[in-house]
mmCIF file of C-alpha atoms in Angstrom:
data_model
loop_
_atom_site.group_PDB
_atom_site.id
_atom_site.type_symbol
_atom_site.label_atom_id
_atom_site.label_comp_id
_atom_site.label_asym_id
_atom_site.label_seq_id
_atom_site.Cartn_x
_atom_site.Cartn_y
_atom_site.Cartn_z
ATOM 1 C CA LEU A 230 -17.995 3.995 -9.570
ATOM 2 C CA VAL A 231 -16.177 6.515 -7.166
ATOM 3 C CA ILE A 232 -17.884 4.200 -3.902
ATOM 4 C CA ALA A 233 -16.551 0.946 -5.339
ATOM 5 C CA ALA A 234 -13.523 2.310 -5.897
ATOM 6 C CA VAL A 235 -12.388 4.454 -2.376
ATOM 7 C CA SER A 236 -14.682 1.061 -0.580
ATOM 8 C CA GLU A 237 -11.830 -1.203 -1.927
ATOM 9 C CA ALA A 238 -9.120 0.768 -1.491
ATOM 10 C CA ALA A 239 -10.360 0.810 1.902
ATOM 11 C CA THR A 240 -10.613 -2.159 2.402
ATOM 12 C CA GLY A 241 -7.066 -2.091 1.074
ATOM 13 C CA VAL A 242 -6.015 -0.260 3.766
ATOM 14 C CA ALA A 243 -7.213 -1.480 6.584
ATOM 15 C CA LEU A 244 -6.140 -5.213 5.709
ATOM 16 C CA LEU A 245 -2.767 -3.131 5.482
ATOM 17 C CA VAL A 246 -2.685 -1.200 9.079
ATOM 18 C CA ILE A 247 -4.842 -3.916 10.313
ATOM 19 C CA PRO A 248 -5.359 -7.333 9.245
ATOM 20 C CA SER A 249 -6.089 -10.383 12.149
ATOM 21 C CA PHE A 250 -8.895 -7.992 13.037
ATOM 22 C CA VAL A 251 -10.622 -7.667 9.300
ATOM 23 C CA GLY A 252 -9.568 -11.298 9.030
ATOM 24 C CA GLN A 253 -12.045 -11.707 12.318
ATOM 25 C CA LEU A 254 -14.525 -9.943 10.406
ATOM 26 C CA LEU A 255 -14.211 -10.978 7.542
ATOM 27 C CA PHE A 256 -14.195 -14.633 8.712
ATOM 28 C CA GLY A 257 -14.961 -14.957 12.479
ATOM 29 C CA ALA A 258 -10.980 -15.935 12.683
ATOM 30 C CA GLU A 259 -8.111 -14.335 13.880
ATOM 31 C CA LEU A 260 -4.788 -14.335 10.732
ATOM 32 C CA THR A 261 -1.499 -15.197 12.454
ATOM 33 C CA GLY A 262 1.605 -16.994 10.944
ATOM 34 C CA ILE A 263 1.354 -16.677 6.844
ATOM 35 C CA ALA A 264 -2.109 -15.476 6.824
ATOM 36 C CA MET A 265 -0.377 -11.907 7.545
ATOM 37 C CA ALA A 266 1.538 -11.165 4.608
ATOM 38 C CA VAL A 267 -1.209 -12.803 3.278
ATOM 39 C CA ALA A 268 -3.287 -10.917 4.234
ATOM 40 C CA ARG A 269 -1.398 -7.537 3.420
ATOM 41 C CA VAL A 270 0.290 -8.218 -0.533
ATOM 42 C CA THR A 271 -4.264 -8.341 -1.179
ATOM 43 C CA GLY A 272 -4.515 -5.642 1.008
ATOM 44 C CA ILE A 273 -2.047 -3.383 -1.703
ATOM 45 C CA ALA A 274 -3.864 -5.808 -4.695
ATOM 46 C CA LEU A 275 -6.717 -3.630 -3.584
ATOM 47 C CA VAL A 276 -5.698 -0.555 -3.009
ATOM 48 C CA ALA A 277 -3.547 -0.655 -6.754
ATOM 49 C CA LEU A 278 -7.694 -1.583 -7.719
ATOM 50 C CA GLY A 279 -9.418 1.091 -5.717
ATOM 51 C CA ILE A 280 -7.268 3.479 -7.479
ATOM 52 C CA ALA A 281 -6.614 1.657 -11.092
ATOM 53 C CA CYS A 282 -10.860 2.572 -11.540
ATOM 54 C CA TRP A 283 -10.833 5.801 -10.502
ATOM 55 C CA PRO A 284 -13.158 6.943 -12.499
ATOM 56 C CA GLY A 285 -12.468 8.232 -16.283
ATOM 57 C CA THR A 286 -10.267 3.903 -15.671
ATOM 58 C CA PRO A 287 -11.256 0.531 -16.219
ATOM 59 C CA LEU A 288 -15.285 0.587 -15.314
ATOM 60 C CA PHE A 289 -15.040 -3.375 -16.300
ATOM 61 C CA ALA A 290 -12.582 -4.080 -13.866
ATOM 62 C CA MET A 291 -14.036 -3.051 -11.026
ATOM 63 C CA LEU A 292 -17.060 -5.214 -12.264
ATOM 64 C CA VAL A 293 -14.861 -8.238 -12.285
ATOM 65 C CA TYR A 294 -13.201 -7.940 -9.534
ATOM 66 C CA SER A 295 -16.648 -7.607 -7.357
ATOM 67 C CA ALA A 296 -18.283 -10.416 -9.229
ATOM 68 C CA ALA A 297 -15.618 -12.537 -8.756
ATOM 69 C CA ILE A 298 -15.176 -11.359 -5.337
ATOM 70 C CA THR A 299 -18.642 -11.907 -4.277
ATOM 71 C CA VAL A 300 -19.296 -15.231 -5.919
ATOM 72 C CA PHE A 301 -15.746 -16.339 -3.663
ATOM 73 C CA LEU A 302 -16.604 -15.261 -0.591
ATOM 74 C CA ALA A 303 -20.494 -16.634 -0.645
ATOM 75 C CA CYS A 304 -18.702 -19.626 -1.695
ATOM 76 C CA VAL A 305 -16.943 -19.747 1.344
ATOM 77 C CA GLY A 306 -19.745 -19.069 3.448
ATOM 78 C CA LEU A 307 -21.686 -21.801 2.008
ATOM 79 C CA ALA A 308 -18.922 -24.353 2.829
ATOM 80 C CA GLY A 309 -19.573 -23.267 6.471
ATOM 81 C CA SER A 310 -15.585 -22.390 7.141
ATOM 82 C CA ALA A 311 -16.042 -18.446 7.953
ATOM 83 C CA LYS A 312 -18.606 -17.232 9.846
ATOM 84 C CA GLY A 313 -17.549 -13.331 10.272
ATOM 85 C CA VAL A 314 -20.121 -11.345 11.106
ATOM 86 C CA LEU A 315 -19.312 -9.162 8.755
ATOM 87 C CA LEU A 316 -19.441 -12.581 5.823
ATOM 88 C CA TRP A 317 -22.506 -11.740 4.420
ATOM 89 C CA PRO A 318 -23.157 -8.502 4.574
ATOM 90 C CA VAL A 319 -20.528 -8.074 2.131
ATOM 91 C CA VAL A 320 -21.585 -10.857 0.653
ATOM 92 C CA LEU A 321 -24.778 -9.002 -0.579
ATOM 93 C CA LEU A 322 -22.956 -5.640 -1.000
ATOM 94 C CA HIS A 323 -20.508 -6.660 -3.640
ATOM 95 C CA ALA A 324 -23.612 -8.637 -4.863
ATOM 96 C CA VAL A 325 -25.296 -4.882 -5.474
ATOM 97 C CA MET A 326 -22.650 -3.151 -6.631
ATOM 98 C CA THR A 327 -21.550 -6.011 -9.030
ATOM 99 C CA VAL A 328 -25.611 -5.703 -9.873
ATOM 100 C CA LEU A 329 -24.768 -1.545 -10.367
ATOM 101 C CA LEU A 330 -21.029 -2.226 -12.151
ATOM 102 C CA ALA A 331 -23.032 -3.562 -14.467
ATOM 103 C CA ARG A 332 -25.779 -2.381 -15.561
ATOM 104 C CA SER A 333 -23.216 0.791 -16.348
ATOM 105 C CA TRP A 334 -20.576 -1.005 -17.728
ATOM 106 C CA LEU A 335 -23.589 -2.387 -20.145
ATOM 107 C CA ALA A 336 -24.761 1.139 -20.242
ATOM 108 C CA THR A 337 -21.611 2.143 -21.543
ATOM 109 C CA ARG A 338 -21.723 -0.348 -24.337
ATOM 110 C CA ARG A 339 -24.984 0.404 -25.703
ATOM 111 C CA PRO A 340 -24.727 2.355 -28.870
ATOM 112 C CA PRO A 341 -27.121 6.274 -28.335
ATOM 113 C CA GLN A 342 -31.117 6.483 -28.997
ATOM 114 C CA ALA A 343 -31.387 7.369 -31.774
ATOM 115 C CA GLN A 344 -34.066 10.560 -30.851
#
């Protein structure tokens, strides 16, 4: 969870500081106009999400976010509207994080096994 929280917060900071560069890497297009503002709002949300998911806070929030972003970015990529060099590696990273987070979350939901 720490790795997921830090990586999402770092992405949020990057969107705040260099949104156009992040847009170029993810979607293969420079962000302009209103997209810059939307990217920065997204950056703020990602930083907040990273903070909210720090250890001791809800694991489920990061699981939901990771699963949703995996599906969204995969749909964008499959639709052909994005061709950034990092798109599919990010989809794969989030898919792996989703599986790991789901395993961890499910483990917290099971009653302890009798010894």
